[in-house]
mmCIF file of C-alpha atoms in Angstrom:
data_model
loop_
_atom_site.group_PDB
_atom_site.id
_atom_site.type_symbol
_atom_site.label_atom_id
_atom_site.label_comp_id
_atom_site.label_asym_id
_atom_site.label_seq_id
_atom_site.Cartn_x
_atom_site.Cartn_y
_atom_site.Cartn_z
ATOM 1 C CA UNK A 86 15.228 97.030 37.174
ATOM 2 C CA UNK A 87 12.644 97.262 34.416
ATOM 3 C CA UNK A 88 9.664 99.700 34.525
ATOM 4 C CA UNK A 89 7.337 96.967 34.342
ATOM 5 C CA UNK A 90 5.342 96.523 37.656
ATOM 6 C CA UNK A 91 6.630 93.429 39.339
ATOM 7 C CA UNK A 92 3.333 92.209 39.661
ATOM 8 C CA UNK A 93 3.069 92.719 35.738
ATOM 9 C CA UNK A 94 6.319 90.563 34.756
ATOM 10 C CA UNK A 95 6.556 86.733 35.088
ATOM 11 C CA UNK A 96 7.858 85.435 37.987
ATOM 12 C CA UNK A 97 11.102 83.796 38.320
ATOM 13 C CA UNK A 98 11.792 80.031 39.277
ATOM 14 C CA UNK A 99 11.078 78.941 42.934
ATOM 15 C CA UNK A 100 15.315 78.049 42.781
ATOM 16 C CA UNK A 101 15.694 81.966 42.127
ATOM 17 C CA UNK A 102 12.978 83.035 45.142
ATOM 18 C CA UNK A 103 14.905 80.299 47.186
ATOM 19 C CA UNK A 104 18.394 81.458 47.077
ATOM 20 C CA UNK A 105 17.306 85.046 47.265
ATOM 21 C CA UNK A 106 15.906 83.983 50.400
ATOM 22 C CA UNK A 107 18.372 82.045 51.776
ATOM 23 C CA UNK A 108 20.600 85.390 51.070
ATOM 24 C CA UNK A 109 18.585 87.473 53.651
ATOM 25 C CA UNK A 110 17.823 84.583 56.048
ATOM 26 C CA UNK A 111 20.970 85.609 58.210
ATOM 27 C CA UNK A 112 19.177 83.348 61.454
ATOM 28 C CA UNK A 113 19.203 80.482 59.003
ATOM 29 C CA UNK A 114 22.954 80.766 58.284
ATOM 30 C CA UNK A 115 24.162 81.824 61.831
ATOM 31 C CA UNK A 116 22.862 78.765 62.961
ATOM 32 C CA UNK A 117 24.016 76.519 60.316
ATOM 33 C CA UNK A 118 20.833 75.886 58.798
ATOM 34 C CA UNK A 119 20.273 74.826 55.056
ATOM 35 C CA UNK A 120 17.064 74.781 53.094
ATOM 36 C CA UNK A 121 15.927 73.043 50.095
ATOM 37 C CA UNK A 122 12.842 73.219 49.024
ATOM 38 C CA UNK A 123 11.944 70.144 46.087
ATOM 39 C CA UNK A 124 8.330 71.602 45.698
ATOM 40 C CA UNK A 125 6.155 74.781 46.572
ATOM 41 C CA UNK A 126 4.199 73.312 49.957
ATOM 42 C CA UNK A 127 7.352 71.503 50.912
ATOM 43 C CA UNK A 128 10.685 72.638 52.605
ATOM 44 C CA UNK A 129 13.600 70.796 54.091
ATOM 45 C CA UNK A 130 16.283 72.110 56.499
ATOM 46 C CA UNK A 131 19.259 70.070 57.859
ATOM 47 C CA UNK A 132 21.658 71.637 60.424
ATOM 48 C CA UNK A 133 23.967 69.845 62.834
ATOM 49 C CA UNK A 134 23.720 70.407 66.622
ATOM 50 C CA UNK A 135 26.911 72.537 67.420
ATOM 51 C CA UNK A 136 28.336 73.673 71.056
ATOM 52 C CA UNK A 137 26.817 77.339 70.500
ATOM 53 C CA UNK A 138 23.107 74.828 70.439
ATOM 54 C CA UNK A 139 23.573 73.503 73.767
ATOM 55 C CA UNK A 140 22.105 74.179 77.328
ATOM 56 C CA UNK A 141 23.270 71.820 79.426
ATOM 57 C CA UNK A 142 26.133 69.619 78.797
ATOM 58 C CA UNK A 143 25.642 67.391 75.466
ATOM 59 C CA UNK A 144 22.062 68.794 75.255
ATOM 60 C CA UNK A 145 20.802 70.845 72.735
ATOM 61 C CA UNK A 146 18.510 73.759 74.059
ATOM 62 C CA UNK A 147 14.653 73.080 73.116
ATOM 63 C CA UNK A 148 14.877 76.839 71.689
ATOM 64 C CA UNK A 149 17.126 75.658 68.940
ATOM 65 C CA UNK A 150 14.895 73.074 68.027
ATOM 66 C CA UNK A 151 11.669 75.745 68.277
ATOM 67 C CA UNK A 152 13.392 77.731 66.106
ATOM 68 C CA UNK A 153 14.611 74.897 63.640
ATOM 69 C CA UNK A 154 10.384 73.928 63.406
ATOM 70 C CA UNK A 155 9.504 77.645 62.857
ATOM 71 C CA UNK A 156 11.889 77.969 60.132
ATOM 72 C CA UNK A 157 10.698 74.643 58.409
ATOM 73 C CA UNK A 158 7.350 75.565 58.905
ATOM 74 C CA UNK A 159 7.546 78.811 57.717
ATOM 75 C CA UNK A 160 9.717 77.448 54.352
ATOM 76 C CA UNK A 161 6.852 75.234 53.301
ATOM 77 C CA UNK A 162 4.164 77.980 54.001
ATOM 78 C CA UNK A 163 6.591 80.855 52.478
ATOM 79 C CA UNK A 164 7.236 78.682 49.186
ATOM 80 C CA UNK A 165 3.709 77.853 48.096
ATOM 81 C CA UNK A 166 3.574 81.764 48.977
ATOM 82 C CA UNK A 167 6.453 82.775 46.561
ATOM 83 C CA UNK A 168 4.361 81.464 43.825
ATOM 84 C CA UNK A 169 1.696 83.952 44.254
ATOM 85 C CA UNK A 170 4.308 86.760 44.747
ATOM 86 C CA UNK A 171 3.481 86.691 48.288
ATOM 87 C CA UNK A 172 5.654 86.226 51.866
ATOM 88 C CA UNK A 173 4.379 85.115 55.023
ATOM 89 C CA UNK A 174 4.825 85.951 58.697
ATOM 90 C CA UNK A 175 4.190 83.602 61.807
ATOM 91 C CA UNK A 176 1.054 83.833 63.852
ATOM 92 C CA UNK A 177 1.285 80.721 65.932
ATOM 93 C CA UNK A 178 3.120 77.139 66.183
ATOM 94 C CA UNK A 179 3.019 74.757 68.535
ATOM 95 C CA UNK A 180 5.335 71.731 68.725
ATOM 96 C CA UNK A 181 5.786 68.622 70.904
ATOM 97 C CA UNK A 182 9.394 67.838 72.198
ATOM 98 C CA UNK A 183 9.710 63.769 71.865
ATOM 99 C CA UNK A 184 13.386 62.337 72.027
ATOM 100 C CA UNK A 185 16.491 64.551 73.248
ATOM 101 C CA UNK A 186 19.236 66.372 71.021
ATOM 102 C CA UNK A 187 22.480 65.471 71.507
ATOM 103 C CA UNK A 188 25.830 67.820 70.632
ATOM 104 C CA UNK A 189 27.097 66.539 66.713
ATOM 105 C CA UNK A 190 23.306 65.028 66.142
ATOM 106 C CA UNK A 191 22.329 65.764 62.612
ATOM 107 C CA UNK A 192 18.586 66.703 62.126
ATOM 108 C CA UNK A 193 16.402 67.311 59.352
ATOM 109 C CA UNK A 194 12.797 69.016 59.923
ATOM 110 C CA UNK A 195 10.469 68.258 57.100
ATOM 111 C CA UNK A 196 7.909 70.986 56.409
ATOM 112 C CA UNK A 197 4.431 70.659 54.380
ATOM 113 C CA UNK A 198 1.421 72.808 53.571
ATOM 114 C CA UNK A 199 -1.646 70.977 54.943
ATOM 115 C CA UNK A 200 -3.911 73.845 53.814
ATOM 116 C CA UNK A 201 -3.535 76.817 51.936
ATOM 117 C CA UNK A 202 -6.524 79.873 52.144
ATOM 118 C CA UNK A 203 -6.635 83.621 51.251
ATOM 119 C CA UNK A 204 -5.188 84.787 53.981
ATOM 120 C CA UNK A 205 -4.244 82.053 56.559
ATOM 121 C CA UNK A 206 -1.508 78.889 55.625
ATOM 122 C CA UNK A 207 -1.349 75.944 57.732
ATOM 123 C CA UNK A 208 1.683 74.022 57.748
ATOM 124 C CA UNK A 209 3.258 70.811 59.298
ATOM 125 C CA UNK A 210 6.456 69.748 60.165
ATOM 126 C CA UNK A 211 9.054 66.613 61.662
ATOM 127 C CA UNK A 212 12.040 66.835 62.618
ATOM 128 C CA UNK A 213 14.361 64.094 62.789
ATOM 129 C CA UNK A 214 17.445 63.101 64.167
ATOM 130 C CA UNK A 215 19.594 61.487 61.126
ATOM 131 C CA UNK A 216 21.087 57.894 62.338
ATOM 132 C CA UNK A 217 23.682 56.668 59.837
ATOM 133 C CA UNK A 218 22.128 52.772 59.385
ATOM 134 C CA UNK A 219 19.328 53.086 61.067
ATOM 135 C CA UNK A 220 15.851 54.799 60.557
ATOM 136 C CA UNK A 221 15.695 58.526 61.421
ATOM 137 C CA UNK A 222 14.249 58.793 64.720
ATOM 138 C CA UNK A 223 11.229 61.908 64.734
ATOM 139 C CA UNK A 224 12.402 64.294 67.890
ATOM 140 C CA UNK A 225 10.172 67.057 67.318
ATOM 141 C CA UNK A 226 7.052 67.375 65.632
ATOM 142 C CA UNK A 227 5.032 70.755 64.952
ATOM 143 C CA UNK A 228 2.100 72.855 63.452
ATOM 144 C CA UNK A 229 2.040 76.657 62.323
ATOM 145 C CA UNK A 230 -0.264 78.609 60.958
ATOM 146 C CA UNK A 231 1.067 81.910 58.677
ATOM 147 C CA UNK A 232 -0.140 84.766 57.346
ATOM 148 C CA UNK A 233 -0.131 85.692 53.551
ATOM 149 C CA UNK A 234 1.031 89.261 52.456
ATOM 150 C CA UNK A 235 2.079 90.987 49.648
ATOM 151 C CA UNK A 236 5.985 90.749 48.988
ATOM 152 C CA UNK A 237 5.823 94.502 48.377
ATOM 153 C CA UNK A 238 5.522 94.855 51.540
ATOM 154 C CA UNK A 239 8.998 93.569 52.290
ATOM 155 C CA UNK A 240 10.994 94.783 49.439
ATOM 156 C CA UNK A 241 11.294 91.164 48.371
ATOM 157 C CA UNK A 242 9.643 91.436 45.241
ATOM 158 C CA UNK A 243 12.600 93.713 44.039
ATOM 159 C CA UNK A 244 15.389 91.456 44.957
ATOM 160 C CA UNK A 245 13.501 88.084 42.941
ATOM 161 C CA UNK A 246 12.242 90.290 39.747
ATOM 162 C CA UNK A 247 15.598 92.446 39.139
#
């Protein structure tokens, strides 16, 4: 690692921030969850419903999908973040529940930054249940609002600007 203070050196691509990420986002990959992220503002995670999801026969547990919309809303907030050198932390989402989740259902929660302030981001997010030849059908839709820190503060600075 150089002497330079991170702060000091350029910051790498959002694809390098990403992937160093999605290294230390063990929830993410226990539960079979993968992000892209095609912009800073925006994020994308797709997972498919597996037996460990369910709480009643065929039915996937409403916590799954909670945590599926706190993770996409976080990933939009989090990657307008990374390009300020910054992470973010939860401080409330709420979502509605609209269609069940079935076992082997494939969904796809779409995540966007509706506003971005000094301290506070706002985020947005839909998740949908993927229907091969038909439209996606929306099962879950949320809002969050985040809290912008230093990276520093979480070592992550170090692991994007070795």
């Amino acid at each position: 690692m150089s002497d330079t203070p991170a702060a000091a050196r350029a910051l790498p691509d959002l694809a390098t921030m990403v992937a160093a990420y999605n290294h230390m986002n063990h929830y993410g990959r226990a539960n079979g969850m993968a992000l892209t992220v095609p912009t800073p503002g925006q994020a994308e995670y797709r997972m498919t419903v597996r037996d460990e999801h369910l709480s009643s026969p065929n039915t996937c547990h409403g916590g799954v999908l909670a945590g599926l919309m706190d993770a996409a809303l976080g990933a939009a907030a989090l990657s307008l973040a990374f390009t300020s050198l910054e992470f973010v932390s939860t401080v409330e989402f709420k979502m509605n529940y609209l269609h069940a989740v079935q076992l082997h259902d494939v969904l796809v929660a779409k995540g966007v930054v509706d506003h971005a302030g000094n301290t506070l981001v706002v985020s947005s997010c839909v998740i949908y249940r993927v229907v091969a030849g038909k439209e996606d059908v929306a099962v879950a839709r949320g809002l969050g609002t985040f809290n912008r820190y230093p990276a520093n503060k979480r070592d992550f600075a170090q692991l994007v600007m070795q």
